[in-house]
C-alpha positions as a Markdown table, in Angstrom:
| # | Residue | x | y | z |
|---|---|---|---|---|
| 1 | Unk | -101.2 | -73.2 | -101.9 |
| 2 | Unk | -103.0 | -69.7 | -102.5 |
| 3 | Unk | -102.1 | -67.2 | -105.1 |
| 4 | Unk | -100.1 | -65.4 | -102.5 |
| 5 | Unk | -97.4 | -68.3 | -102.0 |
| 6 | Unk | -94.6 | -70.3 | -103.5 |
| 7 | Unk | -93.3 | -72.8 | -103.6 |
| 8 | Unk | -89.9 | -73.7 | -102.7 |
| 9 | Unk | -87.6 | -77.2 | -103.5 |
| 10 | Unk | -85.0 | -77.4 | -101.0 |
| 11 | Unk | -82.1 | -80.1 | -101.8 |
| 12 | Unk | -80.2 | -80.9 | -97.9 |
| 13 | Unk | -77.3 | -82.6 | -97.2 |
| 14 | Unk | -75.0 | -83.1 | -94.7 |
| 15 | Unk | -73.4 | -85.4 | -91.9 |
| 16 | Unk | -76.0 | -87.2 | -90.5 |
| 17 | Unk | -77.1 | -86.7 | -86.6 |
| 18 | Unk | -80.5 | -87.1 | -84.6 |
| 19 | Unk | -82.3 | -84.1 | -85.1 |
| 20 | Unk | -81.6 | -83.1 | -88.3 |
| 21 | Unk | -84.5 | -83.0 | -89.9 |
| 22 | Unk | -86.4 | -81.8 | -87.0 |
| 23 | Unk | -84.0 | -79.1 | -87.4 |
| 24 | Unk | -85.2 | -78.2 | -91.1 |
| 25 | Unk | -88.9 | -78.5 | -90.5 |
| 26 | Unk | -89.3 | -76.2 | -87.3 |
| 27 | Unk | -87.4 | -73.2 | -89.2 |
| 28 | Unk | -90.0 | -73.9 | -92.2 |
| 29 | Unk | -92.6 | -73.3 | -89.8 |
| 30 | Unk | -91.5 | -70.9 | -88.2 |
| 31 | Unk | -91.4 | -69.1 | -91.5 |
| 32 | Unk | -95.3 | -70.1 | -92.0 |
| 33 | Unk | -93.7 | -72.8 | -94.4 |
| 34 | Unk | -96.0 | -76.1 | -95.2 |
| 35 | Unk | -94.4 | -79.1 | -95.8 |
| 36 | Unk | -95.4 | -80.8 | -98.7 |
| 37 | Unk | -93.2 | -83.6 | -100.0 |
| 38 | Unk | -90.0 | -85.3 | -99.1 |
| 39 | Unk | -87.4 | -87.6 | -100.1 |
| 40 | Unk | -84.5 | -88.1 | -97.5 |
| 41 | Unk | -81.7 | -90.8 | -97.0 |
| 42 | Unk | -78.9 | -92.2 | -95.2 |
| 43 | Unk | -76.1 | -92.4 | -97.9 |
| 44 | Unk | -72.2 | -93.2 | -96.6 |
| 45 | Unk | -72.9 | -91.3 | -93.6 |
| 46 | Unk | -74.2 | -88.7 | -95.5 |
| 47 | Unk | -78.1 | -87.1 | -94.6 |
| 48 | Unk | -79.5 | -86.5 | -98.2 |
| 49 | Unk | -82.8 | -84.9 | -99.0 |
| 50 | Unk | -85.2 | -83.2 | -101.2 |
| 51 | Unk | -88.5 | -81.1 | -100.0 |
| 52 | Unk | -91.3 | -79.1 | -101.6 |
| 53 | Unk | -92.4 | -76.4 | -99.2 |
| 54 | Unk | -94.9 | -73.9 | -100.3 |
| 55 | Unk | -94.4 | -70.4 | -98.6 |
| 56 | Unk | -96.5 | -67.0 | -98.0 |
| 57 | Unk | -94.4 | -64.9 | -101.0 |
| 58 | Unk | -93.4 | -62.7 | -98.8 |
| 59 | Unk | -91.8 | -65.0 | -96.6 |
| 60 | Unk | -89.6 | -67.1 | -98.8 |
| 61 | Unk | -86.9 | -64.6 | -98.7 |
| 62 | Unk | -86.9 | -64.5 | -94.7 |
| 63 | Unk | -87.0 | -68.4 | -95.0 |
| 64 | Unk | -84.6 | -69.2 | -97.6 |
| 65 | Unk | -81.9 | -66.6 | -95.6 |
| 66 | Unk | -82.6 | -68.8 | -92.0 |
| 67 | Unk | -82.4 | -72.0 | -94.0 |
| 68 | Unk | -79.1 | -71.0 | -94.9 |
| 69 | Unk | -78.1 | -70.5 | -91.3 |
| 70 | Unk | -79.4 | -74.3 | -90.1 |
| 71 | Unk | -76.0 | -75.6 | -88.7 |
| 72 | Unk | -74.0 | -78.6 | -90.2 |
| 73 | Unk | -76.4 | -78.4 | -93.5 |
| 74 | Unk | -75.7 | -77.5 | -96.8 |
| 75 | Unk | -79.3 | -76.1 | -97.9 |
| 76 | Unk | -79.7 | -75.2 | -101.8 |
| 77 | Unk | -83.3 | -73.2 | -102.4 |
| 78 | Unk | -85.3 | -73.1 | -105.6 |
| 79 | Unk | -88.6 | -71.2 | -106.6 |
| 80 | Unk | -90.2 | -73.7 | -108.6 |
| 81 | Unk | -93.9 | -73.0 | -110.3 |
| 82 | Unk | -95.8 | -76.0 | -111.1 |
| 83 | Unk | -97.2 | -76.8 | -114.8 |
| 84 | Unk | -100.3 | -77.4 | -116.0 |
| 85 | Unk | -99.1 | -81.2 | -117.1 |
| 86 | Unk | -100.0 | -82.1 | -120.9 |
| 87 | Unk | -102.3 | -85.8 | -120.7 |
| 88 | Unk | -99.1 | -88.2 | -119.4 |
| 89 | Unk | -99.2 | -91.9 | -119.3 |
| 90 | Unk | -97.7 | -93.2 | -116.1 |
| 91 | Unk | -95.0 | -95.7 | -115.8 |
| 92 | Unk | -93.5 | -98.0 | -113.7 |
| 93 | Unk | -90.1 | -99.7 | -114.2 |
| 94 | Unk | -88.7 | -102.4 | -112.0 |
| 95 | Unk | -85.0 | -103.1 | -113.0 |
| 96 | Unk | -82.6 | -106.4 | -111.7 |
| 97 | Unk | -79.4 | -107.0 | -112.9 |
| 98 | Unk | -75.4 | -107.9 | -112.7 |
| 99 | Unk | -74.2 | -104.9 | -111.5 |
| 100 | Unk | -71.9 | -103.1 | -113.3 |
| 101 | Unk | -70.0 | -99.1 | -114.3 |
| 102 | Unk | -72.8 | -97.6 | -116.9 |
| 103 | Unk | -76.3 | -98.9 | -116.0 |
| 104 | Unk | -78.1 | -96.0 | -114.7 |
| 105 | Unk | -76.6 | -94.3 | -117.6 |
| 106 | Unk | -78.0 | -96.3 | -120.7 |
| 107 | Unk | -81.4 | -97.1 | -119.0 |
| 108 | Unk | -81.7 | -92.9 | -118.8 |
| 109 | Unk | -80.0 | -92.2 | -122.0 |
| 110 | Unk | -83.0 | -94.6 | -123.7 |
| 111 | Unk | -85.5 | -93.1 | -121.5 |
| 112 | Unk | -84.5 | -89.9 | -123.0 |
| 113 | Unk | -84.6 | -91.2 | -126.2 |
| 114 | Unk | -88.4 | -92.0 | -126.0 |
| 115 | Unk | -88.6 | -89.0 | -124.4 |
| 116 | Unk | -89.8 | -90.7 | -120.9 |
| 117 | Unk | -89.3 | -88.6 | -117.9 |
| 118 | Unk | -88.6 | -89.9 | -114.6 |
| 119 | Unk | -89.9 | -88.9 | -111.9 |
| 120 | Unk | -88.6 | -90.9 | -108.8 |
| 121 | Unk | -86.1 | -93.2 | -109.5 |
| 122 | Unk | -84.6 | -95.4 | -106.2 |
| 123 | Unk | -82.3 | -97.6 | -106.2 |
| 124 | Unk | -79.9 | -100.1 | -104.6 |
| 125 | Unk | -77.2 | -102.9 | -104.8 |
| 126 | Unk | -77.0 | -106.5 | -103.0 |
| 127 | Unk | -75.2 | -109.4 | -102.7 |
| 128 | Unk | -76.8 | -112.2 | -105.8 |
| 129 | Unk | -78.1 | -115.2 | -103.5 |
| 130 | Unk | -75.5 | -118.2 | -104.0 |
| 131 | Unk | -73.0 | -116.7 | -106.3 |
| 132 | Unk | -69.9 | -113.9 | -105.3 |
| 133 | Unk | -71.9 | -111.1 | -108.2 |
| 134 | Unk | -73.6 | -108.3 | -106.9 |
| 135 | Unk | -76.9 | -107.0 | -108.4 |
| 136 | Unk | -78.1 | -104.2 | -109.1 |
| 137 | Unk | -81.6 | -102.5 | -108.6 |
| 138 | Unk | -83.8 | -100.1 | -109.4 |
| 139 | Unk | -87.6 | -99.0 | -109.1 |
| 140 | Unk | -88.6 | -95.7 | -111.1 |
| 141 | Unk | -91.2 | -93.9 | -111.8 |
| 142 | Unk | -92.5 | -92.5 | -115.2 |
| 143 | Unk | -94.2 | -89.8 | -116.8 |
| 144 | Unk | -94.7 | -90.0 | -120.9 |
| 145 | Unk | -96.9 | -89.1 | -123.8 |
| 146 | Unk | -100.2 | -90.9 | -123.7 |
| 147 | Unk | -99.1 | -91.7 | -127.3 |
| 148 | Unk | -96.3 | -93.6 | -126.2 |
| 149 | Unk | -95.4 | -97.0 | -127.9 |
| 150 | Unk | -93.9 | -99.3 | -124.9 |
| 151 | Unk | -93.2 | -101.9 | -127.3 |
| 152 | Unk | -90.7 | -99.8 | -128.6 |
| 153 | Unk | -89.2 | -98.3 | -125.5 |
């Protein structure tokens, strides 16, 4: 990215089809848009996505208004600058357990308390091999304080 761009984090959603996210990408280049990062699903029929584009600053406008127009997508545009990041300690956190209402919130609520962010968090839920339970999983990423006490956390 040059001092003359931006950069842009889209959040997409809508019903899934083939073509959707060829869709997205040919309008950010035609816009002189470069794709930097992505995270897209399949959820309950649902497309779901998240990209970091950076953009020529004067053509985010014209790209955030034809981004708008992309048919069947709900398209939300942010300018985001990026942070000169303080020395972080990186995490990784690999979660298994009985599924259940309120697991996602405690482990973030603690997180929070240690003041732990997460980066990328992913996460799923499966049938428990030879029992009826379902279990639930999650694999997140973690940026902290290099001073951070993990025994504690």
């Amino acid at each position: 990215m040059t001092a003359n761009s931006v950069f842009l984090i889209l959040t997409v959603i809508g019903d899934d089809r083939p073509g959707l996210v060829g869709d997205v990408a040919a309008v950010i280049s035609a816009h002189e848009g470069n794709w930097l990062e992505a995270s897209m699903s399949h959820l309950a029929g649902q497309f779901a996505g998240i990209v970091k584009v950076a953009v020529p600053t004067g053509r985010s406008a014209a790209l955030q208004a034809a981004l708008a127009g992309v048919a069947g997508l709900k398209i939300i545009c942010e300018i985001s600058a990026e942070k000169a990041t303080q020395a972080e300690r990186r995490l990784s956190l690999s979660l298994v357990g009985h599924d259940r209402i309120g697991i996602v919130s405690e482990v973030t609520q603690t997180l929070a308390r240690h003041a732990v962010n997460i980066e990328k968090i992913e996460t799923h839920t499966a049938s428990a091999p030879m029992s009826a339970g379902t279990l639930f999983y999650a694999e997140v990423s973690l940026a902290a304080v290099a001073s951070l006490d993990v025994r504690a956390l």
